[in-house]
Coordinates of C-alpha atoms and ligand atoms in Angstrom, one line a residue:
M735 CA -120.7 177.5 -18.0
N736 CA -123.4 179.9 -18.0
K737 CA -122.6 182.2 -20.9
E738 CA -125.1 185.0 -20.0
L739 CA -123.1 185.6 -16.7
R740 CA -119.7 184.9 -17.5
R741 CA -117.1 184.5 -20.4
A742 CA -115.2 181.4 -20.9
V743 CA -111.5 181.8 -21.1
I744 CA -109.1 179.2 -22.6
A745 CA -105.6 179.6 -21.6
G746 CA -102.4 177.6 -22.5
N747 CA -99.8 177.3 -20.0
W748 CA -96.6 176.3 -22.0
K749 CA -94.6 175.6 -18.7
M750 CA -90.8 175.3 -19.6
N751 CA -91.4 174.5 -23.3
K752 CA -90.6 175.9 -26.4
T753 CA -87.4 177.8 -27.8
R754 CA -88.0 180.9 -29.6
P755 CA -88.2 179.4 -33.0
E756 CA -90.6 176.6 -31.8
A757 CA -92.6 179.4 -30.1
K758 CA -92.8 181.4 -33.4
A759 CA -93.9 178.2 -35.3
L760 CA -96.7 177.3 -32.7
I761 CA -98.1 180.8 -32.6
E762 CA -98.3 181.2 -36.4
E763 CA -99.9 177.8 -36.7
L764 CA -102.3 178.8 -33.8
A765 CA -103.5 182.4 -34.8
P766 CA -105.5 181.8 -37.8
L767 CA -107.2 178.5 -36.0
V768 CA -108.5 180.3 -32.8
A769 CA -109.3 183.9 -34.9
Q770 CA -113.1 183.1 -34.7
A771 CA -112.9 182.2 -31.3
K772 CA -115.9 183.6 -29.3
C773 CA -114.0 182.8 -25.8
G774 CA -111.3 184.5 -24.5
V775 CA -107.7 182.9 -25.7
V776 CA -104.6 183.6 -23.8
I777 CA -101.1 181.7 -24.2
C778 CA -98.9 181.9 -21.0
V779 CA -95.4 181.4 -22.0
P780 CA -91.9 181.3 -20.7
Y781 CA -90.2 184.6 -20.1
T782 CA -87.8 184.1 -22.9
N783 CA -90.8 183.7 -25.3
L784 CA -93.0 186.8 -24.1
Q785 CA -91.5 189.3 -26.6
T786 CA -92.0 186.7 -29.5
A787 CA -95.5 185.9 -28.2
L788 CA -96.4 189.8 -28.0
D789 CA -94.8 190.7 -31.5
L790 CA -96.9 187.5 -33.1
T791 CA -100.2 188.1 -31.5
A792 CA -100.3 191.9 -32.1
G793 CA -103.5 192.5 -33.9
T794 CA -105.0 189.0 -33.2
N795 CA -107.4 188.0 -30.5
I796 CA -104.8 186.1 -28.4
K797 CA -103.7 187.3 -25.4
V798 CA -100.3 187.0 -23.9
G799 CA -99.4 186.0 -20.2
A800 CA -96.1 185.0 -17.9
E801 CA -96.2 182.0 -16.0
N802 CA -95.3 183.7 -12.5
C803 CA -94.1 187.1 -11.3
H804 CA -92.3 188.1 -8.0
W805 CA -94.1 190.1 -5.3
A806 CA -91.4 192.9 -5.2
K807 CA -91.4 195.9 -7.6
S808 CA -87.4 195.4 -7.9
G809 CA -84.6 194.6 -5.9
A810 CA -82.1 192.1 -4.9
F811 CA -84.1 188.9 -6.1
T812 CA -81.7 187.2 -8.4
G813 CA -83.5 185.3 -11.1
E814 CA -87.0 186.7 -10.4
I815 CA -89.1 188.8 -12.7
S816 CA -91.2 191.5 -11.3
A817 CA -95.1 192.2 -12.2
E818 CA -94.1 195.6 -13.4
M819 CA -91.6 194.3 -15.6
L820 CA -94.3 192.3 -17.4
A821 CA -96.7 195.1 -17.5
E822 CA -94.2 197.3 -19.0
M823 CA -93.6 194.9 -22.0
G824 CA -97.4 194.6 -22.6
V825 CA -97.9 191.2 -21.0
E826 CA -101.6 191.2 -20.1
Y827 CA -101.9 187.9 -17.6
V828 CA -99.8 186.2 -15.3
V829 CA -100.3 182.8 -13.7
I830 CA -99.8 182.7 -9.9
G831 CA -99.9 179.8 -7.6
H832 CA -99.4 176.9 -10.0
S833 CA -99.2 173.8 -8.4
E834 CA -95.8 173.2 -9.8
R835 CA -94.6 176.3 -8.1
R836 CA -96.0 175.2 -4.8
Q837 CA -94.5 171.8 -5.0
Y838 CA -91.3 172.5 -6.5
F839 CA -90.4 175.9 -5.6
G840 CA -91.7 176.5 -1.9
E841 CA -94.4 178.7 -3.2
T842 CA -97.1 179.1 -0.1
D843 CA -100.5 180.3 0.2
V844 CA -98.9 183.7 1.7
T845 CA -96.5 184.1 -1.2
V846 CA -99.1 183.4 -3.6
N847 CA -101.3 186.2 -2.1
Q848 CA -98.3 188.5 -2.2
R849 CA -97.7 187.7 -5.9
V850 CA -101.6 188.4 -6.7
R851 CA -101.2 191.8 -4.9
A852 CA -98.2 192.7 -7.0
A853 CA -99.8 191.7 -10.0
L854 CA -102.9 193.6 -9.7
D855 CA -100.8 196.5 -8.4
A856 CA -99.1 196.5 -11.9
G857 CA -102.3 196.2 -13.9
L858 CA -102.2 192.7 -15.0
K859 CA -104.8 190.0 -14.9
V860 CA -104.3 187.1 -12.8
I861 CA -105.0 183.3 -13.3
L862 CA -104.9 182.1 -9.7
C863 CA -104.2 178.4 -9.4
V864 CA -105.8 176.3 -6.7
G865 CA -106.1 172.5 -6.3
E866 CA -105.7 169.4 -3.8
L867 CA -103.1 166.7 -4.0
L868 CA -104.3 163.1 -4.3
E869 CA -103.9 162.5 -0.5
Q870 CA -106.1 165.3 0.2
R871 CA -109.0 164.2 -2.2
E872 CA -108.6 160.7 -0.7
Q873 CA -108.9 162.1 2.6
G874 CA -112.1 164.0 1.7
I875 CA -110.8 167.5 2.2
T876 CA -110.7 168.9 -1.4
E877 CA -113.2 171.6 -0.6
E878 CA -111.4 172.7 2.4
I879 CA -108.1 172.8 0.6
C880 CA -109.4 174.9 -2.3
S881 CA -111.5 177.0 -0.1
M882 CA -108.6 177.9 2.1
Q883 CA -106.2 178.4 -0.8
T884 CA -108.7 180.8 -2.5
K885 CA -109.5 182.7 0.6
I886 CA -105.9 183.4 1.4
A887 CA -104.7 184.3 -2.1
L888 CA -107.6 186.8 -2.4
G889 CA -106.6 188.5 1.0
G890 CA -106.8 192.2 0.6
V891 CA -108.4 192.0 -3.0
S892 CA -111.3 194.4 -3.5
E893 CA -114.6 193.5 -5.3
E894 CA -113.2 196.0 -8.2
E895 CA -110.0 194.1 -8.4
L896 CA -111.7 190.7 -8.4
K897 CA -112.6 191.5 -12.0
N898 CA -108.9 191.2 -13.1
I899 CA -108.7 187.6 -11.5
I900 CA -109.6 184.1 -13.1
I901 CA -109.4 181.2 -10.8
A902 CA -108.3 177.9 -12.2
Y903 CA -109.0 174.8 -10.4
E904 CA -106.3 172.3 -10.9
P905 CA -106.4 169.1 -9.2
V906 CA -102.5 168.3 -8.7
W907 CA -103.5 164.6 -9.4
A908 CA -104.8 165.2 -13.0
I909 CA -101.8 167.6 -14.0
G910 CA -99.7 165.9 -16.8
T911 CA -100.8 162.6 -15.7
G912 CA -103.7 162.0 -18.3
K913 CA -106.1 161.4 -15.4
T914 CA -108.7 164.1 -15.9
A915 CA -111.2 164.9 -13.2
T916 CA -114.7 163.8 -14.2
A917 CA -116.9 166.5 -15.6
D918 CA -118.8 166.2 -12.3
Q919 CA -115.8 166.4 -10.1
A920 CA -114.6 169.4 -11.9
N921 CA -118.3 171.0 -11.9
E922 CA -118.3 170.2 -7.9
V923 CA -115.0 171.8 -7.0
N924 CA -115.5 174.8 -9.4
G925 CA -119.1 175.4 -7.8
C926 CA -117.5 175.3 -4.3
I927 CA -114.9 177.9 -5.3
R928 CA -117.6 180.2 -6.9
G929 CA -119.5 179.7 -3.4
V930 CA -116.4 180.9 -1.6
I931 CA -116.5 183.9 -3.9
A932 CA -120.2 184.6 -3.1
K933 CA -119.3 184.4 0.5
L934 CA -116.3 186.9 0.3
Y935 CA -117.9 189.4 -2.3
G936 CA -121.6 188.5 -2.7
E937 CA -123.6 186.6 -5.4
A938 CA -123.2 188.8 -8.4
A939 CA -119.4 188.7 -8.1
A940 CA -119.4 184.9 -7.8
Q941 CA -121.8 184.6 -11.0
A942 CA -119.7 186.8 -12.9
M943 CA -116.1 185.2 -12.0
T944 CA -114.5 182.9 -14.7
V945 CA -113.6 179.7 -12.8
Q946 CA -111.6 177.4 -15.2
Y947 CA -110.6 173.5 -15.0
G948 CA -107.2 172.6 -15.6
G949 CA -105.6 169.0 -15.5
S950 CA -105.3 166.9 -18.7
M951 CA -108.1 168.8 -20.5
N952 CA -107.7 168.0 -23.9
A953 CA -109.2 168.2 -27.5
K954 CA -111.4 165.0 -26.5
N955 CA -112.6 165.7 -23.1
A956 CA -112.9 169.5 -23.4
E957 CA -116.4 169.6 -24.7
E958 CA -117.8 167.5 -21.8
L959 CA -115.9 169.4 -19.0
L960 CA -117.0 172.7 -20.6
S961 CA -120.7 171.6 -20.8
K962 CA -120.9 172.0 -16.9
E963 CA -122.4 174.9 -15.5
H964 CA -119.4 175.9 -13.2
V965 CA -116.6 175.2 -15.7
D966 CA -115.9 178.5 -17.5
G967 CA -113.0 177.6 -19.5
G968 CA -109.5 175.8 -19.0
L969 CA -105.9 176.2 -18.2
I970 CA -104.4 173.7 -20.6
G971 CA -100.7 172.2 -20.4
G972 CA -99.6 169.6 -22.8
A973 CA -102.5 170.1 -25.2
S974 CA -101.6 173.8 -25.5
L975 CA -98.4 172.8 -27.1
K976 CA -100.2 171.6 -30.3
A977 CA -101.9 174.2 -32.3
Q978 CA -104.8 172.0 -33.5
D979 CA -105.6 170.3 -30.1
F980 CA -105.6 173.7 -28.5
A981 CA -107.6 175.3 -31.2
T982 CA -110.1 172.3 -30.9
I983 CA -110.5 173.2 -27.1
V984 CA -111.0 176.8 -28.0
A985 CA -113.8 175.8 -30.6
A986 CA -115.5 173.6 -27.8
A987 CA -115.6 176.6 -25.4
S988 CA -116.9 178.8 -28.2
K989 CA -120.1 176.8 -28.9
Ligands
13P223 P1 -102.0 169.3 -18.4 O1 -102.9 169.9 -19.4 O2 -100.5 169.0 -19.3 O3 -102.3 168.4 -17.4 O4 -101.4 170.7 -17.4 C1 -102.5 171.4 -16.6 C2 -101.8 172.6 -16.1 O5 -101.1 172.4 -15.0 C3 -102.1 173.8 -16.6 O6 -101.6 174.7 -15.8

């Protein structure tokens, strides 16, 4: 990454893992390990762990995020959580458009955009996920897919609001599979996403934008991925569930 222009952020996405006692143990182990980080550190946790995470990270450098939010402020949406509800409890970040939401829960580019809008309106910072399926990579349309997802998600977002958005490039074929994109593949698509931002908002906004990579990033491969110009951090699934591994990735981003 280019440290003069932008800040690395390492975010954990716990997905549907950890009971409250397990969350407590993980955060208590993690907090001292990342206390000296020179990058942003975020943990995005299940709704049931948000209060635990907020309580245990108070006074530390770890920020707390949720894994999704609804686009409406309130209403008859059984089982959903609004951005306002998250903001009110002190949550700072929210993941939006994760490929698992798109794949298993019918999330579309349009609802991703609606959720981004709601999160920004509630004062949350957004980790916006984009990424291609394996078939799409094989068809040679990775850049088109990621550009389109980025453009639609950012519809109606101002340049000022863009400062509250991180984009995470997560190739779907690399998530939870142990298959990491090579550092060059990650750099190429992250650079393409930065190019989309430059076209929409100008070069300065694009250079300031944090674009993470996610997909089987771990303690072993993080340093190489993070050495690339356009890889400004990571969105970490499996490896964020182990304090030592997550801390090693944070240390790699702090170099
Ligand atoms: P893994 O790191 O487990 O591949 O998950 C990546 C991811 O989906 C983070 O959002």
